[in-house]
GROMACS .gro file of C-alpha atoms in nm:
model
  436
    1UNK     CA    1   8.631   5.880  14.039
    2UNK     CA    2   8.344   5.796  13.791
    3UNK     CA    3   8.362   5.510  13.574
    4UNK     CA    4   8.388   5.617  13.215
    5UNK     CA    5   8.425   5.324  12.942
    6UNK     CA    6   8.339   5.529  12.637
    7UNK     CA    7   8.459   5.861  12.480
    8UNK     CA    8   8.471   6.000  12.102
    9UNK     CA    9   8.745   6.209  12.106
   10UNK     CA   10   8.934   6.442  11.766
   11UNK     CA   11   9.296   6.417  11.713
   12UNK     CA   12   9.502   6.606  11.521
   13UNK     CA   13   9.875   6.526  11.445
   14UNK     CA   14  10.141   6.838  11.396
   15UNK     CA   15  10.243   6.938  11.010
   16UNK     CA   16  10.593   6.931  10.923
   17UNK     CA   17  10.780   7.254  10.907
   18UNK     CA   18  10.824   7.475  10.576
   19UNK     CA   19  11.149   7.390  10.422
   20UNK     CA   20  11.315   7.747  10.323
   21UNK     CA   21  11.449   7.910  10.008
   22UNK     CA   22  11.784   8.062  10.116
   23UNK     CA   23  12.160   8.125   9.962
   24UNK     CA   24  12.479   8.145  10.044
   25UNK     CA   25  12.612   8.422  10.059
   26UNK     CA   26  12.987   8.467  10.184
   27UNK     CA   27  13.288   8.721  10.060
   28UNK     CA   28  13.493   8.404   9.908
   29UNK     CA   29  13.232   8.215   9.736
   30UNK     CA   30  13.098   8.392   9.450
   31UNK     CA   31  12.910   8.082   9.339
   32UNK     CA   32  12.716   8.033   9.681
   33UNK     CA   33  12.423   7.836   9.538
   34UNK     CA   34  12.088   7.665   9.737
   35UNK     CA   35  12.133   7.670  10.149
   36UNK     CA   36  11.785   7.605  10.260
   37UNK     CA   37  11.755   7.334  10.502
   38UNK     CA   38  11.447   7.098  10.500
   39UNK     CA   39  11.137   7.175  10.779
   40UNK     CA   40  11.111   6.889  11.073
   41UNK     CA   41  10.845   6.613  11.112
   42UNK     CA   42  10.577   6.732  11.322
   43UNK     CA   43  10.470   6.519  11.601
   44UNK     CA   44  10.283   6.187  11.638
   45UNK     CA   45   9.953   6.097  11.843
   46UNK     CA   46  10.059   5.802  12.044
   47UNK     CA   47   9.840   5.628  12.254
   48UNK     CA   48  10.022   5.453  12.592
   49UNK     CA   49   9.839   5.203  12.840
   50UNK     CA   50   9.913   5.333  13.167
   51UNK     CA   51   9.846   5.068  13.407
   52UNK     CA   52   9.720   5.304  13.698
   53UNK     CA   53   9.421   5.381  13.499
   54UNK     CA   54   9.114   5.236  13.538
   55UNK     CA   55   8.862   5.426  13.377
   56UNK     CA   56   8.800   5.662  13.061
   57UNK     CA   57   8.683   5.966  13.257
   58UNK     CA   58   8.963   6.204  13.173
   59UNK     CA   59   8.833   6.221  12.787
   60UNK     CA   60   8.524   6.353  12.943
   61UNK     CA   61   8.597   6.690  12.906
   62UNK     CA   62   8.943   6.697  12.729
   63UNK     CA   63   8.816   6.546  12.354
   64UNK     CA   64   9.074   6.786  12.126
   65UNK     CA   65   9.427   6.639  12.131
   66UNK     CA   66   9.656   6.847  11.884
   67UNK     CA   67  10.045   6.782  11.846
   68UNK     CA   68  10.295   7.022  11.789
   69UNK     CA   69  10.425   7.096  11.453
   70UNK     CA   70  10.768   7.038  11.328
   71UNK     CA   71  10.977   7.371  11.318
   72UNK     CA   72  11.098   7.572  10.991
   73UNK     CA   73  11.424   7.475  10.812
   74UNK     CA   74  11.700   7.691  10.831
   75UNK     CA   75  11.965   7.872  10.641
   76UNK     CA   76  12.291   7.652  10.618
   77UNK     CA   77  12.124   7.357  10.511
   78UNK     CA   78  11.992   7.283  10.851
   79UNK     CA   79  11.703   7.106  10.886
   80UNK     CA   80  11.418   7.222  11.108
   81UNK     CA   81  11.402   7.025  11.525
   82UNK     CA   82  11.110   6.777  11.523
   83UNK     CA   83  10.871   6.810  11.689
   84UNK     CA   84  10.788   6.542  12.062
   85UNK     CA   85  10.538   6.309  11.987
   86UNK     CA   86  10.184   6.392  12.193
   87UNK     CA   87  10.145   6.098  12.446
   88UNK     CA   88   9.823   5.999  12.517
   89UNK     CA   89   9.768   5.769  12.832
   90UNK     CA   90   9.478   5.524  12.821
   91UNK     CA   91   9.367   5.229  13.055
   92UNK     CA   92   9.508   4.864  12.952
   93UNK     CA   93   9.186   4.733  12.712
   94UNK     CA   94   9.121   5.012  12.567
   95UNK     CA   95   8.997   4.941  12.206
   96UNK     CA   96   8.999   5.266  11.919
   97UNK     CA   97   8.801   5.278  11.670
   98UNK     CA   98   8.817   5.480  11.344
   99UNK     CA   99   8.473   5.728  11.432
  100UNK     CA  100   8.380   5.732  11.058
  101UNK     CA  101   8.427   5.423  10.909
  102UNK     CA  102   8.426   5.224  11.283
  103UNK     CA  103   8.689   4.994  11.157
  104UNK     CA  104   8.966   4.876  11.463
  105UNK     CA  105   9.273   5.114  11.479
  106UNK     CA  106   9.429   4.915  11.786
  107UNK     CA  107   9.355   4.705  12.100
  108UNK     CA  108   9.589   4.759  12.357
  109UNK     CA  109   9.592   4.513  12.619
  110UNK     CA  110   9.938   4.491  12.695
  111UNK     CA  111  10.109   4.717  12.961
  112UNK     CA  112  10.283   5.012  12.856
  113UNK     CA  113  10.187   4.882  12.514
  114UNK     CA  114  10.200   5.194  12.238
  115UNK     CA  115  10.060   5.277  11.904
  116UNK     CA  116  10.073   5.572  11.634
  117UNK     CA  117   9.705   5.655  11.583
  118UNK     CA  118   9.748   5.980  11.424
  119UNK     CA  119  10.121   6.077  11.263
  120UNK     CA  120  10.289   6.373  11.193
  121UNK     CA  121  10.363   6.474  10.859
  122UNK     CA  122  10.690   6.502  10.719
  123UNK     CA  123  10.904   6.841  10.666
  124UNK     CA  124  10.931   7.024  10.343
  125UNK     CA  125  11.197   7.097  10.145
  126UNK     CA  126  11.455   7.290  10.109
  127UNK     CA  127  11.565   7.434   9.778
  128UNK     CA  128  11.866   7.255   9.870
  129UNK     CA  129  11.652   6.981   9.811
  130UNK     CA  130  11.598   7.075   9.453
  131UNK     CA  131  11.928   7.138   9.291
  132UNK     CA  132  12.006   6.993   8.960
  133UNK     CA  133  12.309   7.051   8.719
  134UNK     CA  134  11.980   7.264   8.505
  135UNK     CA  135  11.869   7.446   8.804
  136UNK     CA  136  12.177   7.484   9.022
  137UNK     CA  137  12.007   7.784   9.181
  138UNK     CA  138  11.634   7.676   9.278
  139UNK     CA  139  11.356   7.900   9.398
  140UNK     CA  140  11.165   7.644   9.555
  141UNK     CA  141  11.079   7.514   9.903
  142UNK     CA  142  10.796   7.235  10.014
  143UNK     CA  143  10.587   7.375  10.284
  144UNK     CA  144  10.526   7.136  10.552
  145UNK     CA  145  10.280   6.812  10.500
  146UNK     CA  146  10.033   6.819  10.686
  147UNK     CA  147   9.932   6.627  10.990
  148UNK     CA  148   9.686   6.331  10.992
  149UNK     CA  149   9.330   6.466  11.171
  150UNK     CA  150   9.113   6.159  11.315
  151UNK     CA  151   8.734   6.120  11.485
  152UNK     CA  152   8.839   5.838  11.727
  153UNK     CA  153   8.633   5.649  11.969
  154UNK     CA  154   8.766   5.499  12.248
  155UNK     CA  155   8.592   5.204  12.417
  156UNK     CA  156   8.714   5.041  12.730
  157UNK     CA  157   8.664   4.699  12.825
  158UNK     CA  158   8.795   4.615  13.162
  159UNK     CA  159   9.103   4.333  13.197
  160UNK     CA  160   9.041   4.124  13.482
  161UNK     CA  161   9.144   3.772  13.540
  162UNK     CA  162   8.791   3.674  13.740
  163UNK     CA  163   8.423   3.842  13.664
  164UNK     CA  164   8.131   3.810  13.903
  165UNK     CA  165   7.849   3.787  13.725
  166UNK     CA  166   7.473   3.697  13.788
  167UNK     CA  167   7.166   3.815  13.918
  168UNK     CA  168   7.149   4.185  14.133
  169UNK     CA  169   7.194   4.121  14.473
  170UNK     CA  170   7.307   3.825  14.468
  171UNK     CA  171   7.629   3.920  14.703
  172UNK     CA  172   7.872   4.003  14.432
  173UNK     CA  173   8.015   4.333  14.599
  174UNK     CA  174   8.009   4.208  14.933
  175UNK     CA  175   8.211   3.925  14.804
  176UNK     CA  176   8.433   4.147  14.650
  177UNK     CA  177   8.470   4.358  14.963
  178UNK     CA  178   8.512   4.056  15.213
  179UNK     CA  179   8.824   3.926  14.970
  180UNK     CA  180   8.977   4.242  14.814
  181UNK     CA  181   9.064   4.639  14.935
  182UNK     CA  182   8.793   4.756  14.727
  183UNK     CA  183   8.538   4.933  14.880
  184UNK     CA  184   8.233   4.915  14.626
  185UNK     CA  185   7.866   5.073  14.732
  186UNK     CA  186   7.685   4.781  14.948
  187UNK     CA  187   7.288   4.795  15.028
  188UNK     CA  188   6.963   4.607  15.029
  189UNK     CA  189   6.802   4.674  14.702
  190UNK     CA  190   6.890   4.588  14.339
  191UNK     CA  191   7.161   4.817  14.122
  192UNK     CA  192   7.336   4.934  14.393
  193UNK     CA  193   7.576   4.876  14.185
  194UNK     CA  194   7.586   5.112  13.897
  195UNK     CA  195   7.979   5.098  13.764
  196UNK     CA  196   8.210   4.803  13.764
  197UNK     CA  197   8.409   4.740  14.039
  198UNK     CA  198   8.777   4.628  14.025
  199UNK     CA  199   8.963   4.438  14.329
  200UNK     CA  200   9.377   4.241  14.338
  201UNK     CA  201   9.299   3.961  14.510
  202UNK     CA  202   9.609   3.848  14.749
  203UNK     CA  203   9.571   3.413  14.812
  204UNK     CA  204   9.918   3.382  14.939
  205UNK     CA  205  10.223   3.500  14.991
  206UNK     CA  206  10.283   3.459  14.603
  207UNK     CA  207   9.982   3.446  14.447
  208UNK     CA  208   9.696   3.700  14.333
  209UNK     CA  209   9.469   3.768  14.113
  210UNK     CA  210   9.242   4.068  13.973
  211UNK     CA  211   8.855   4.038  14.007
  212UNK     CA  212   8.564   4.237  13.844
  213UNK     CA  213   8.238   4.307  14.034
  214UNK     CA  214   8.069   4.303  13.751
  215UNK     CA  215   7.642   4.509  13.767
  216UNK     CA  216   7.395   4.280  13.802
  217UNK     CA  217   7.246   4.141  13.458
  218UNK     CA  218   6.874   4.060  13.428
  219UNK     CA  219   6.666   3.912  13.193
  220UNK     CA  220   6.693   4.101  12.892
  221UNK     CA  221   7.009   4.278  12.936
  222UNK     CA  222   7.156   4.119  12.608
  223UNK     CA  223   6.873   4.388  12.489
  224UNK     CA  224   6.966   4.662  12.659
  225UNK     CA  225   6.746   4.597  12.962
  226UNK     CA  226   6.834   4.721  13.294
  227UNK     CA  227   7.223   4.790  13.341
  228UNK     CA  228   7.303   4.437  13.127
  229UNK     CA  229   7.411   4.578  12.784
  230UNK     CA  230   7.670   4.847  12.835
  231UNK     CA  231   7.873   4.632  13.086
  232UNK     CA  232   7.882   4.249  12.941
  233UNK     CA  233   8.122   4.377  12.748
  234UNK     CA  234   8.336   4.345  13.018
  235UNK     CA  235   8.277   3.994  13.043
  236UNK     CA  236   8.461   3.920  12.698
  237UNK     CA  237   8.767   4.010  12.868
  238UNK     CA  238   8.782   3.752  13.156
  239UNK     CA  239   8.975   3.437  13.185
  240UNK     CA  240   8.765   3.275  13.466
  241UNK     CA  241   8.400   3.378  13.502
  242UNK     CA  242   8.273   3.341  13.882
  243UNK     CA  243   7.880   3.293  13.847
  244UNK     CA  244   7.704   3.388  14.179
  245UNK     CA  245   7.343   3.258  14.239
  246UNK     CA  246   7.158   3.314  14.527
  247UNK     CA  247   7.011   3.035  14.797
  248UNK     CA  248   6.754   3.268  14.925
  249UNK     CA  249   6.431   3.265  14.772
  250UNK     CA  250   6.363   3.585  14.900
  251UNK     CA  251   6.548   3.786  14.671
  252UNK     CA  252   6.295   3.614  14.353
  253UNK     CA  253   6.110   3.380  14.393
  254UNK     CA  254   6.240   3.158  14.106
  255UNK     CA  255   6.437   2.874  14.151
  256UNK     CA  256   6.791   2.900  14.136
  257UNK     CA  257   6.886   2.687  13.847
  258UNK     CA  258   6.629   2.877  13.663
  259UNK     CA  259   6.793   3.222  13.739
  260UNK     CA  260   7.108   3.035  13.678
  261UNK     CA  261   7.014   2.957  13.273
  262UNK     CA  262   6.835   3.293  13.242
  263UNK     CA  263   7.218   3.416  13.345
  264UNK     CA  264   7.389   3.248  13.101
  265UNK     CA  265   7.105   3.312  12.816
  266UNK     CA  266   7.167   3.649  12.845
  267UNK     CA  267   7.539   3.585  12.794
  268UNK     CA  268   7.485   3.338  12.500
  269UNK     CA  269   7.282   3.627  12.332
  270UNK     CA  270   7.503   3.909  12.394
  271UNK     CA  271   7.805   3.689  12.221
  272UNK     CA  272   7.799   3.273  12.219
  273UNK     CA  273   8.191   3.287  12.288
  274UNK     CA  274   8.106   3.388  12.685
  275UNK     CA  275   7.988   3.040  12.763
  276UNK     CA  276   8.319   2.910  12.643
  277UNK     CA  277   8.427   3.066  12.967
  278UNK     CA  278   8.526   2.874  13.270
  279UNK     CA  279   8.299   2.869  13.512
  280UNK     CA  280   8.328   2.806  13.846
  281UNK     CA  281   7.940   2.813  14.015
  282UNK     CA  282   7.884   2.919  14.346
  283UNK     CA  283   7.559   2.934  14.581
  284UNK     CA  284   7.610   3.252  14.836
  285UNK     CA  285   7.421   3.352  15.094
  286UNK     CA  286   7.447   2.966  15.297
  287UNK     CA  287   7.381   3.109  15.635
  288UNK     CA  288   7.039   3.176  15.607
  289UNK     CA  289   6.738   2.900  15.685
  290UNK     CA  290   6.684   2.664  15.406
  291UNK     CA  291   7.001   2.756  15.193
  292UNK     CA  292   7.153   2.384  15.253
  293UNK     CA  293   6.867   2.213  15.098
  294UNK     CA  294   6.823   2.474  14.832
  295UNK     CA  295   7.170   2.399  14.733
  296UNK     CA  296   7.137   2.044  14.712
  297UNK     CA  297   6.824   2.076  14.500
  298UNK     CA  298   7.058   2.303  14.272
  299UNK     CA  299   7.337   2.155  14.261
  300UNK     CA  300   7.135   1.876  14.149
  301UNK     CA  301   6.995   2.046  13.901
  302UNK     CA  302   7.308   2.178  13.787
  303UNK     CA  303   7.407   1.824  13.642
  304UNK     CA  304   7.151   1.833  13.360
  305UNK     CA  305   7.259   2.144  13.227
  306UNK     CA  306   7.540   2.113  12.940
  307UNK     CA  307   7.565   2.415  12.764
  308UNK     CA  308   7.808   2.626  13.025
  309UNK     CA  309   8.183   2.516  13.083
  310UNK     CA  310   8.129   2.409  13.454
  311UNK     CA  311   8.451   2.414  13.615
  312UNK     CA  312   8.322   2.383  14.008
  313UNK     CA  313   8.046   2.422  14.243
  314UNK     CA  314   8.095   2.515  14.554
  315UNK     CA  315   7.873   2.743  14.816
  316UNK     CA  316   7.997   3.080  15.050
  317UNK     CA  317   7.879   3.278  15.250
  318UNK     CA  318   8.016   3.622  15.255
  319UNK     CA  319   7.878   3.703  15.583
  320UNK     CA  320   8.004   3.436  15.840
  321UNK     CA  321   8.332   3.368  15.572
  322UNK     CA  322   8.171   3.045  15.540
  323UNK     CA  323   8.324   2.857  15.235
  324UNK     CA  324   8.572   3.211  15.110
  325UNK     CA  325   8.937   3.039  15.149
  326UNK     CA  326   8.761   2.743  14.987
  327UNK     CA  327   8.676   2.921  14.673
  328UNK     CA  328   8.983   3.185  14.654
  329UNK     CA  329   9.181   2.877  14.650
  330UNK     CA  330   8.997   2.680  14.365
  331UNK     CA  331   9.014   3.020  14.193
  332UNK     CA  332   9.332   3.052  14.165
  333UNK     CA  333   9.409   2.659  14.066
  334UNK     CA  334   9.220   2.677  13.806
  335UNK     CA  335   9.356   3.003  13.695
  336UNK     CA  336   9.700   2.886  13.653
  337UNK     CA  337   9.568   2.556  13.459
  338UNK     CA  338   9.369   2.734  13.195
  339UNK     CA  339   9.634   2.863  12.916
  340UNK     CA  340   9.705   3.196  12.882
  341UNK     CA  341   9.420   3.361  12.708
  342UNK     CA  342   9.496   3.619  12.440
  343UNK     CA  343   9.324   3.941  12.586
  344UNK     CA  344   9.184   4.094  12.238
  345UNK     CA  345   8.828   4.189  12.161
  346UNK     CA  346   8.623   3.932  11.997
  347UNK     CA  347   8.634   4.174  11.663
  348UNK     CA  348   8.979   4.069  11.613
  349UNK     CA  349   8.947   4.046  11.297
  350UNK     CA  350   8.825   4.309  11.234
  351UNK     CA  351   9.121   4.497  11.288
  352UNK     CA  352   9.223   4.723  11.023
  353UNK     CA  353   9.642   4.649  10.866
  354UNK     CA  354   9.688   5.044  10.994
  355UNK     CA  355   9.981   5.139  10.756
  356UNK     CA  356  10.100   5.515  10.896
  357UNK     CA  357  10.313   5.614  10.547
  358UNK     CA  358   9.973   5.744  10.441
  359UNK     CA  359   9.816   5.518  10.222
  360UNK     CA  360   9.639   5.776  10.103
  361UNK     CA  361   9.873   5.979   9.901
  362UNK     CA  362   9.876   5.670   9.641
  363UNK     CA  363   9.537   5.764   9.543
  364UNK     CA  364   9.570   6.019   9.291
  365UNK     CA  365   9.198   6.019   9.229
  366UNK     CA  366   8.982   6.381   9.172
  367UNK     CA  367   8.690   6.533   9.092
  368UNK     CA  368   8.606   6.835   8.850
  369UNK     CA  369   8.287   7.032   8.960
  370UNK     CA  370   8.151   7.290   8.729
  371UNK     CA  371   8.070   7.584   9.010
  372UNK     CA  372   7.899   7.825   8.706
  373UNK     CA  373   7.977   7.922   8.385
  374UNK     CA  374   8.362   7.958   8.395
  375UNK     CA  375   8.440   7.884   8.754
  376UNK     CA  376   8.553   7.491   8.837
  377UNK     CA  377   8.642   7.356   9.156
  378UNK     CA  378   8.878   7.057   9.134
  379UNK     CA  379   8.901   6.861   9.474
  380UNK     CA  380   9.046   6.524   9.573
  381UNK     CA  381   9.294   6.439   9.842
  382UNK     CA  382   9.649   6.446   9.662
  383UNK     CA  383   9.581   6.753   9.485
  384UNK     CA  384   9.476   6.954   9.795
  385UNK     CA  385   9.733   6.794   9.958
  386UNK     CA  386  10.025   6.908   9.648
  387UNK     CA  387   9.878   7.256   9.717
  388UNK     CA  388   9.902   7.287  10.072
  389UNK     CA  389  10.292   7.157  10.030
  390UNK     CA  390  10.344   7.435   9.784
  391UNK     CA  391  10.507   7.721   9.852
  392UNK     CA  392  10.299   8.006   9.625
  393UNK     CA  393  10.528   8.295   9.726
  394UNK     CA  394  10.779   8.134   9.487
  395UNK     CA  395  10.699   8.135   9.110
  396UNK     CA  396  10.918   7.793   9.049
  397UNK     CA  397  10.711   7.676   9.327
  398UNK     CA  398  10.401   7.719   9.131
  399UNK     CA  399  10.545   7.604   8.817
  400UNK     CA  400  10.577   7.261   8.929
  401UNK     CA  401  10.263   7.222   9.096
  402UNK     CA  402  10.137   7.333   8.766
  403UNK     CA  403  10.375   7.053   8.616
  404UNK     CA  404  10.227   6.825   8.877
  405UNK     CA  405   9.845   6.888   8.829
  406UNK     CA  406   9.941   6.779   8.424
  407UNK     CA  407  10.077   6.443   8.505
  408UNK     CA  408   9.820   6.361   8.770
  409UNK     CA  409   9.555   6.429   8.418
  410UNK     CA  410   9.389   6.765   8.592
  411UNK     CA  411   9.463   6.981   8.250
  412UNK     CA  412   9.337   6.656   8.020
  413UNK     CA  413   9.043   6.613   8.282
  414UNK     CA  414   8.906   7.011   8.260
  415UNK     CA  415   8.918   7.018   7.904
  416UNK     CA  416   8.758   6.704   7.815
  417UNK     CA  417   8.528   6.877   8.099
  418UNK     CA  418   8.440   7.128   7.889
  419UNK     CA  419   8.679   7.407   8.043
  420UNK     CA  420   8.771   7.719   7.796
  421UNK     CA  421   9.076   7.907   7.815
  422UNK     CA  422   9.009   8.172   8.033
  423UNK     CA  423   8.794   7.974   8.317
  424UNK     CA  424   8.873   8.063   8.662
  425UNK     CA  425   9.012   7.685   8.846
  426UNK     CA  426   8.980   7.657   9.258
  427UNK     CA  427   9.116   7.409   9.445
  428UNK     CA  428   9.064   7.478   9.826
  429UNK     CA  429   9.088   7.899   9.823
  430UNK     CA  430   9.343   7.886   9.591
  431UNK     CA  431   9.227   7.991   9.229
  432UNK     CA  432   9.421   8.021   8.876
  433UNK     CA  433   9.341   8.075   8.541
  434UNK     CA  434   9.361   7.808   8.284
  435UNK     CA  435   9.524   7.800   8.006
  436UNK     CA  436   9.468   7.502   7.742
   0.00000   0.00000   0.00000
């Protein structure tokens, strides 16, 4: 399955069911009164973590999600059935952003974690809800509230205990294939790995950890060169970095210490916090001629590098399995000593305190536009929502809507803008005659 870590999708929560106008008509009940029930709640759109998913591949072709509406109210005061929520499964580590504002709505990092991203509309009230001593037989009913509509961006940042980093062809994929059941592509050319690979490494009967082989970094990766920029974000989530450095000069004639510094420079340029993550430095390809001398020089030079949180320096050969057991035990011991990191995004402070009770409904602002000499347009979130929830089939519902417009100050604002008796006022696709 292809690895996809970015998707842009459209969401539409279910609208609430309509309330109805109904009256009780029974043989021995002469003053039956209103009997119309409320509509049911529209379905929410809920994102839930599925631990079995590792990619956003499911969203490559399916980009529109619509929850079901609530059922309309019924006679005898019965409320319509509320719609079930639409559950969208995503991998652990998925970040959800509002595409318009780029605000972070949720960061899903726990097994089975759930969050409502688009709220379904409440059901409209039937005429039973509008009965008063002065109006005991109201012909008023609300339409259901529209469900929230959003375009969101899904961004996956892998959650792994250990992230393998290093230049291309240092042996990251080979190591992962040796210590886990993962089957990454292995070949003797750069950028063999173009997607992250994940494997579960079992150390003993009780201990295991998740290891991610991240595509090779090169100089300039943090500026978009090579594959590094695309996958550097996945390193943010790891608890421990295993930094592989090849002792084979034929890979690159540069000193191993220079390559080590260069990779850390790219990590720092992308996000300086990455240098605070603990690193186990691993010299690879120790089976080749001259590797032992190269390793001794590298280890000595490493003592002068103070900017990195190095936990230990080891050497391995994935071909002969030299040092593999020692490396796995060291990783396992180090993970146990690390405090449990909160696997949240570095942009955590930007996560909005998202209120699903619809903050916009409290916004009474509106805009009046003169389209031509005698045609006016009124726009605004709340006034448009009130219109959508008004059942225009009934005169009393229209009178109620007129009172709502007046209480919002729209009548006065039209007069101040120059509207005259007989002018036409338009809200969405609904028009009416203006009278002072």
